[in-house]
CSV table of C-alpha atoms in Angstrom, one decimal:
chain,number,residue,atom,x,y,z
L,1,UNK,CA,113.6,70.0,112.2
L,2,UNK,CA,112.9,70.5,108.8
L,3,UNK,CA,109.1,70.1,108.3
L,4,UNK,CA,106.3,69.5,104.7
L,5,UNK,CA,105.2,73.2,105.3
L,6,UNK,CA,108.3,74.8,106.1
L,7,UNK,CA,109.3,78.2,104.0
L,8,UNK,CA,113.3,77.5,103.1
L,9,UNK,CA,115.9,78.8,102.0
L,10,UNK,CA,118.7,76.7,100.4
L,11,UNK,CA,122.4,76.1,100.8
L,12,UNK,CA,123.5,75.3,97.3
L,13,UNK,CA,127.3,74.1,98.2
L,14,UNK,CA,126.8,70.2,98.8
L,15,UNK,CA,129.9,69.4,101.4
L,16,UNK,CA,131.8,65.9,101.4
L,17,UNK,CA,131.8,66.1,105.4
L,18,UNK,CA,135.3,64.0,105.7
L,19,UNK,CA,138.0,66.4,104.2
L,20,UNK,CA,140.2,68.4,106.4
L,21,UNK,CA,137.8,71.6,106.3
L,22,UNK,CA,134.8,69.8,106.5
L,23,UNK,CA,136.1,67.8,109.6
L,24,UNK,CA,137.8,71.5,111.1
L,25,UNK,CA,134.2,73.0,110.5
L,26,UNK,CA,135.5,74.6,107.7
L,27,UNK,CA,132.4,73.6,105.7
L,28,UNK,CA,133.1,76.7,103.0
L,29,UNK,CA,136.2,75.6,101.9
L,30,UNK,CA,135.2,71.6,100.9
L,31,UNK,CA,137.6,70.6,98.3
L,32,UNK,CA,135.5,68.4,97.4
L,33,UNK,CA,132.4,70.9,97.1
L,34,UNK,CA,129.4,69.7,94.8
L,35,UNK,CA,127.2,73.1,93.2
L,36,UNK,CA,123.3,72.8,92.8
L,37,UNK,CA,122.8,73.8,89.5
L,38,UNK,CA,126.0,72.9,88.4
L,39,UNK,CA,127.9,69.4,89.1
L,40,UNK,CA,123.9,68.9,90.2
L,41,UNK,CA,120.3,69.4,89.4
L,42,UNK,CA,119.6,73.1,90.0
L,43,UNK,CA,116.4,75.1,90.8
L,44,UNK,CA,114.9,74.1,86.8
L,45,UNK,CA,114.8,70.7,87.3
L,46,UNK,CA,111.0,69.3,88.5
L,47,UNK,CA,112.5,68.5,91.8
L,48,UNK,CA,115.8,70.6,94.1
L,49,UNK,CA,117.2,67.0,96.2
L,50,UNK,CA,120.0,69.0,98.8
L,51,UNK,CA,120.3,67.2,102.3
L,52,UNK,CA,118.4,68.2,105.1
L,53,UNK,CA,121.8,70.2,106.6
L,54,UNK,CA,121.6,72.2,103.9
L,55,UNK,CA,118.1,73.3,104.3
L,56,UNK,CA,117.8,77.0,106.6
L,57,UNK,CA,114.4,77.2,108.1
L,58,UNK,CA,112.9,80.7,108.1
L,59,UNK,CA,111.0,81.3,111.5
L,60,UNK,CA,110.4,84.7,111.6
L,61,UNK,CA,107.6,85.9,109.3
L,62,UNK,CA,109.1,89.6,108.2
L,63,UNK,CA,111.5,87.1,106.2
L,64,UNK,CA,109.2,87.6,102.9
L,65,UNK,CA,109.0,84.8,100.2
L,66,UNK,CA,111.0,87.6,98.0
L,67,UNK,CA,113.2,87.9,100.7
L,68,UNK,CA,113.4,83.9,101.2
L,69,UNK,CA,114.7,83.6,97.0
L,70,UNK,CA,117.7,86.0,97.3
L,71,UNK,CA,119.4,84.3,100.6
L,72,UNK,CA,121.7,83.3,98.8
L,73,UNK,CA,122.9,86.1,96.9
L,74,UNK,CA,122.4,88.0,99.9
L,75,UNK,CA,124.6,85.4,101.5
L,76,UNK,CA,127.5,86.3,99.1
L,77,UNK,CA,127.2,90.4,100.4
L,78,UNK,CA,127.1,89.7,103.9
L,79,UNK,CA,130.2,87.2,103.5
L,80,UNK,CA,131.9,89.6,101.7
L,81,UNK,CA,131.0,92.6,103.1
L,82,UNK,CA,131.6,90.7,107.6
L,83,UNK,CA,135.3,89.8,106.0
L,84,UNK,CA,137.0,92.9,108.0
L,85,UNK,CA,135.7,95.4,110.4
L,86,UNK,CA,133.9,97.5,109.5
L,87,UNK,CA,133.5,100.3,112.3
L,88,UNK,CA,134.5,104.0,111.3
L,89,UNK,CA,136.5,102.6,107.4
L,90,UNK,CA,136.1,104.3,104.4
L,91,UNK,CA,135.4,101.5,101.9
L,92,UNK,CA,134.8,100.8,98.1
L,93,UNK,CA,133.1,98.2,96.7
L,94,UNK,CA,133.7,97.9,92.4
L,95,UNK,CA,130.1,97.0,90.4
L,96,UNK,CA,126.4,97.8,92.0
L,97,UNK,CA,124.9,94.6,90.5
L,98,UNK,CA,122.7,93.1,93.4
L,99,UNK,CA,124.8,91.5,95.3
L,100,UNK,CA,127.3,94.6,95.2
L,101,UNK,CA,124.2,96.8,95.6
L,102,UNK,CA,122.9,94.5,99.3
L,103,UNK,CA,127.2,95.1,100.2
L,104,UNK,CA,126.0,98.9,101.4
L,105,UNK,CA,123.5,98.3,103.9
L,106,UNK,CA,125.2,95.5,105.5
L,107,UNK,CA,128.8,97.7,105.4
L,108,UNK,CA,126.6,100.6,106.8
L,109,UNK,CA,125.2,98.3,109.6
L,110,UNK,CA,128.5,97.0,110.6
L,111,UNK,CA,129.5,101.0,111.0
L,112,UNK,CA,130.8,102.2,108.5
L,113,UNK,CA,131.7,105.6,107.8
L,114,UNK,CA,131.9,106.2,103.8
L,115,UNK,CA,130.7,103.9,101.3
L,116,UNK,CA,131.3,104.4,97.4
L,117,UNK,CA,130.2,102.5,94.7
L,118,UNK,CA,131.0,102.5,91.0
L,119,UNK,CA,129.4,100.7,88.2
L,120,UNK,CA,127.6,102.7,84.5
L,121,UNK,CA,125.0,101.9,84.7
L,122,UNK,CA,122.9,104.5,86.2
L,123,UNK,CA,119.8,102.9,87.1
L,124,UNK,CA,122.1,100.8,89.3
L,125,UNK,CA,123.9,103.5,90.5
L,126,UNK,CA,120.5,105.1,91.3
L,127,UNK,CA,119.5,102.1,93.3
L,128,UNK,CA,123.1,101.7,95.3
L,129,UNK,CA,122.2,105.9,96.2
L,130,UNK,CA,118.3,104.9,97.6
L,131,UNK,CA,120.4,101.9,99.5
L,132,UNK,CA,122.4,104.6,101.0
L,133,UNK,CA,125.9,104.7,99.5
L,134,UNK,CA,127.8,108.0,100.1
L,135,UNK,CA,128.6,108.4,97.0
L,136,UNK,CA,127.3,106.2,93.5
L,137,UNK,CA,130.8,107.1,90.7
L,138,UNK,CA,129.6,106.1,87.3
L,139,UNK,CA,133.5,105.8,86.2
L,140,UNK,CA,133.2,106.6,82.6
L,141,UNK,CA,132.8,109.9,83.8
L,142,UNK,CA,134.7,110.1,86.6
L,143,UNK,CA,137.7,108.8,88.9
L,144,UNK,CA,137.6,107.4,91.9
L,145,UNK,CA,140.5,109.7,92.9
L,146,UNK,CA,138.0,112.3,92.1
L,147,UNK,CA,135.6,110.5,94.1
L,148,UNK,CA,137.9,110.2,97.4
L,149,UNK,CA,138.4,114.3,97.2
L,150,UNK,CA,134.7,114.8,97.2
L,151,UNK,CA,133.9,112.6,99.8
L,152,UNK,CA,136.5,114.6,101.8
L,153,UNK,CA,138.9,111.9,102.0
L,154,UNK,CA,142.4,113.0,102.8
L,155,UNK,CA,144.1,108.7,102.0
L,156,UNK,CA,142.7,105.9,100.6
L,157,UNK,CA,139.8,103.6,100.8
L,158,UNK,CA,140.2,101.1,103.8
L,159,UNK,CA,138.4,98.2,102.7
L,160,UNK,CA,137.0,97.3,99.0
L,161,UNK,CA,134.6,95.3,97.7
L,162,UNK,CA,135.3,93.7,94.7
L,163,UNK,CA,132.1,93.0,92.4
L,164,UNK,CA,132.5,93.2,88.9
L,165,UNK,CA,134.8,90.2,88.5
L,166,UNK,CA,136.7,93.6,85.8
L,167,UNK,CA,140.0,93.4,85.8
L,168,UNK,CA,140.3,97.1,85.4
L,169,UNK,CA,138.1,97.8,88.3
L,170,UNK,CA,140.6,95.8,90.6
L,171,UNK,CA,143.2,97.4,89.6
L,172,UNK,CA,141.4,100.9,90.5
L,173,UNK,CA,140.5,99.5,93.7
L,174,UNK,CA,144.3,99.0,94.3
L,175,UNK,CA,145.8,101.8,93.2
L,176,UNK,CA,142.9,103.7,95.6
L,177,UNK,CA,143.8,102.5,98.4
L,178,UNK,CA,144.7,103.6,102.1
L,179,UNK,CA,148.9,101.8,103.6
L,180,UNK,CA,147.4,98.7,104.9
L,181,UNK,CA,144.7,98.2,103.2
L,182,UNK,CA,142.1,95.0,102.9
L,183,UNK,CA,140.4,93.6,99.5
L,184,UNK,CA,137.8,90.8,99.7
L,185,UNK,CA,137.2,89.7,96.4
L,186,UNK,CA,134.1,87.9,95.5
L,187,UNK,CA,133.6,89.5,92.1
L,188,UNK,CA,135.2,86.4,88.9
L,189,UNK,CA,137.5,88.2,86.5
L,190,UNK,CA,136.2,87.2,82.8
L,191,UNK,CA,139.6,87.6,81.6
L,192,UNK,CA,143.2,87.7,83.1
L,193,UNK,CA,143.9,90.6,85.1
L,194,UNK,CA,147.1,92.0,85.6
L,195,UNK,CA,148.0,93.0,89.7
L,196,UNK,CA,150.2,95.3,90.7
L,197,UNK,CA,152.1,93.1,93.1
L,198,UNK,CA,154.4,96.5,93.8
L,199,UNK,CA,152.2,98.5,95.3
L,200,UNK,CA,150.1,95.0,97.2
L,201,UNK,CA,153.7,95.1,98.8
L,202,UNK,CA,154.6,98.2,99.8
L,203,UNK,CA,151.5,99.5,101.2
L,204,UNK,CA,151.5,96.1,102.8
L,205,UNK,CA,147.8,95.3,101.1
L,206,UNK,CA,145.9,92.5,102.0
L,207,UNK,CA,143.3,90.2,99.5
L,208,UNK,CA,141.0,87.3,100.0
L,209,UNK,CA,138.9,85.3,98.0
L,210,UNK,CA,134.8,85.1,98.9
L,211,UNK,CA,133.4,82.3,97.4
L,212,UNK,CA,129.8,81.1,98.9
L,213,UNK,CA,128.9,82.0,102.1
L,214,UNK,CA,130.2,80.7,105.7
L,215,UNK,CA,128.4,77.7,106.6
L,216,UNK,CA,126.7,78.4,108.1
L,217,UNK,CA,127.7,81.7,110.5
L,218,UNK,CA,126.8,84.0,107.4
L,219,UNK,CA,123.5,82.4,107.8
L,220,UNK,CA,123.2,83.3,110.9
L,221,UNK,CA,123.8,86.6,110.6
L,222,UNK,CA,121.5,87.6,107.1
L,223,UNK,CA,119.0,86.3,110.0
L,224,UNK,CA,119.8,88.3,112.5
L,225,UNK,CA,120.1,91.4,110.0
L,226,UNK,CA,116.7,91.3,108.9
L,227,UNK,CA,114.7,90.4,111.6
L,228,UNK,CA,116.7,93.6,113.6
L,229,UNK,CA,116.9,96.3,111.0
L,230,UNK,CA,113.8,97.2,109.5
L,231,UNK,CA,115.9,99.8,106.8
L,232,UNK,CA,118.1,96.6,105.9
L,233,UNK,CA,115.0,94.4,105.2
L,234,UNK,CA,113.5,97.2,103.8
L,235,UNK,CA,116.8,98.1,101.1
L,236,UNK,CA,117.3,94.6,100.2
L,237,UNK,CA,114.0,94.1,99.4
L,238,UNK,CA,114.5,96.8,97.0
L,239,UNK,CA,117.6,94.5,95.0
L,240,UNK,CA,114.4,92.2,93.5
L,241,UNK,CA,113.3,95.2,90.8
L,242,UNK,CA,111.5,91.8,88.7
L,243,UNK,CA,108.8,89.4,90.5
L,244,UNK,CA,107.6,87.4,86.9
L,245,UNK,CA,105.8,84.1,87.3
L,246,UNK,CA,107.6,81.3,86.0
L,247,UNK,CA,106.3,81.2,82.4
L,248,UNK,CA,107.2,84.0,81.8
L,249,UNK,CA,111.3,82.7,82.3
L,250,UNK,CA,112.2,84.1,78.7
L,251,UNK,CA,111.2,87.9,79.8
L,252,UNK,CA,113.1,87.4,83.2
L,253,UNK,CA,116.5,86.3,82.1
L,254,UNK,CA,116.4,89.0,79.0
L,255,UNK,CA,116.5,91.8,82.3
L,256,UNK,CA,118.7,89.9,84.3
L,257,UNK,CA,121.6,89.8,80.6
L,258,UNK,CA,120.6,93.5,80.2
L,259,UNK,CA,122.7,94.1,83.7
L,260,UNK,CA,120.4,97.4,84.2
L,261,UNK,CA,118.2,96.5,87.4
L,262,UNK,CA,118.5,94.8,90.7
L,263,UNK,CA,117.5,91.0,91.0
L,264,UNK,CA,115.0,89.0,89.5
L,265,UNK,CA,112.9,86.8,91.1
L,266,UNK,CA,110.6,84.3,89.1
L,267,UNK,CA,107.3,83.2,91.1
L,268,UNK,CA,106.5,79.4,90.6
L,269,UNK,CA,103.3,79.6,92.6
L,270,UNK,CA,100.2,77.5,90.9
L,271,UNK,CA,103.1,75.9,87.9
């Protein structure tokens, strides 16, 4: 039961509850899903209205308001990173945006051996190093193949998280996966991508599309990991690089558009 005064986050996908997937308990795959901020008013409306079932109450005092504000993208990272078993696996992440950065700590928590992440922003690559990536690769100066050699890998990556939405990044990931490798794709391509389907078939690769969060298994996993792992909690909190009063929203949007930092949080206190 949600009470006035509770500290909460909200699952932004409103499902119908009646389609085949909803009735089978696969609510994240609802065919009639409506998204907050897309098909219905989002957080810039005077009031945000969601079903009580979509409200996630933070009972743990360790979850700060800033952490609670990024549970939606953190959930994307957790859903992606936990798509496949990671114990002892070598992981490649393409795209060191906020979600890719958070996925580093989740993969480490889940037992990954080596973690490499790619981007072209030096500030984001430095954030990736601080998050514990074994290698942060500027793909404008270093190839993924060379990154494998630097990590002492004899074969390709076992698991890939495609976070960038860039066709070239996906192609490079496919080229550098081990036989039987598995790729979780969260990034939304901005243009059509050419796929080497021969490589997919002959290397027996698995591609899995990721959208949103698993409702509500991902939410339980997020809360449990943040409560039990202080290093992960600190790392995820560090992805919030800018906290601005809501009155400075234009500045916040400019920072986010620059693509050079982490997550931007607007503080609505006193508005």
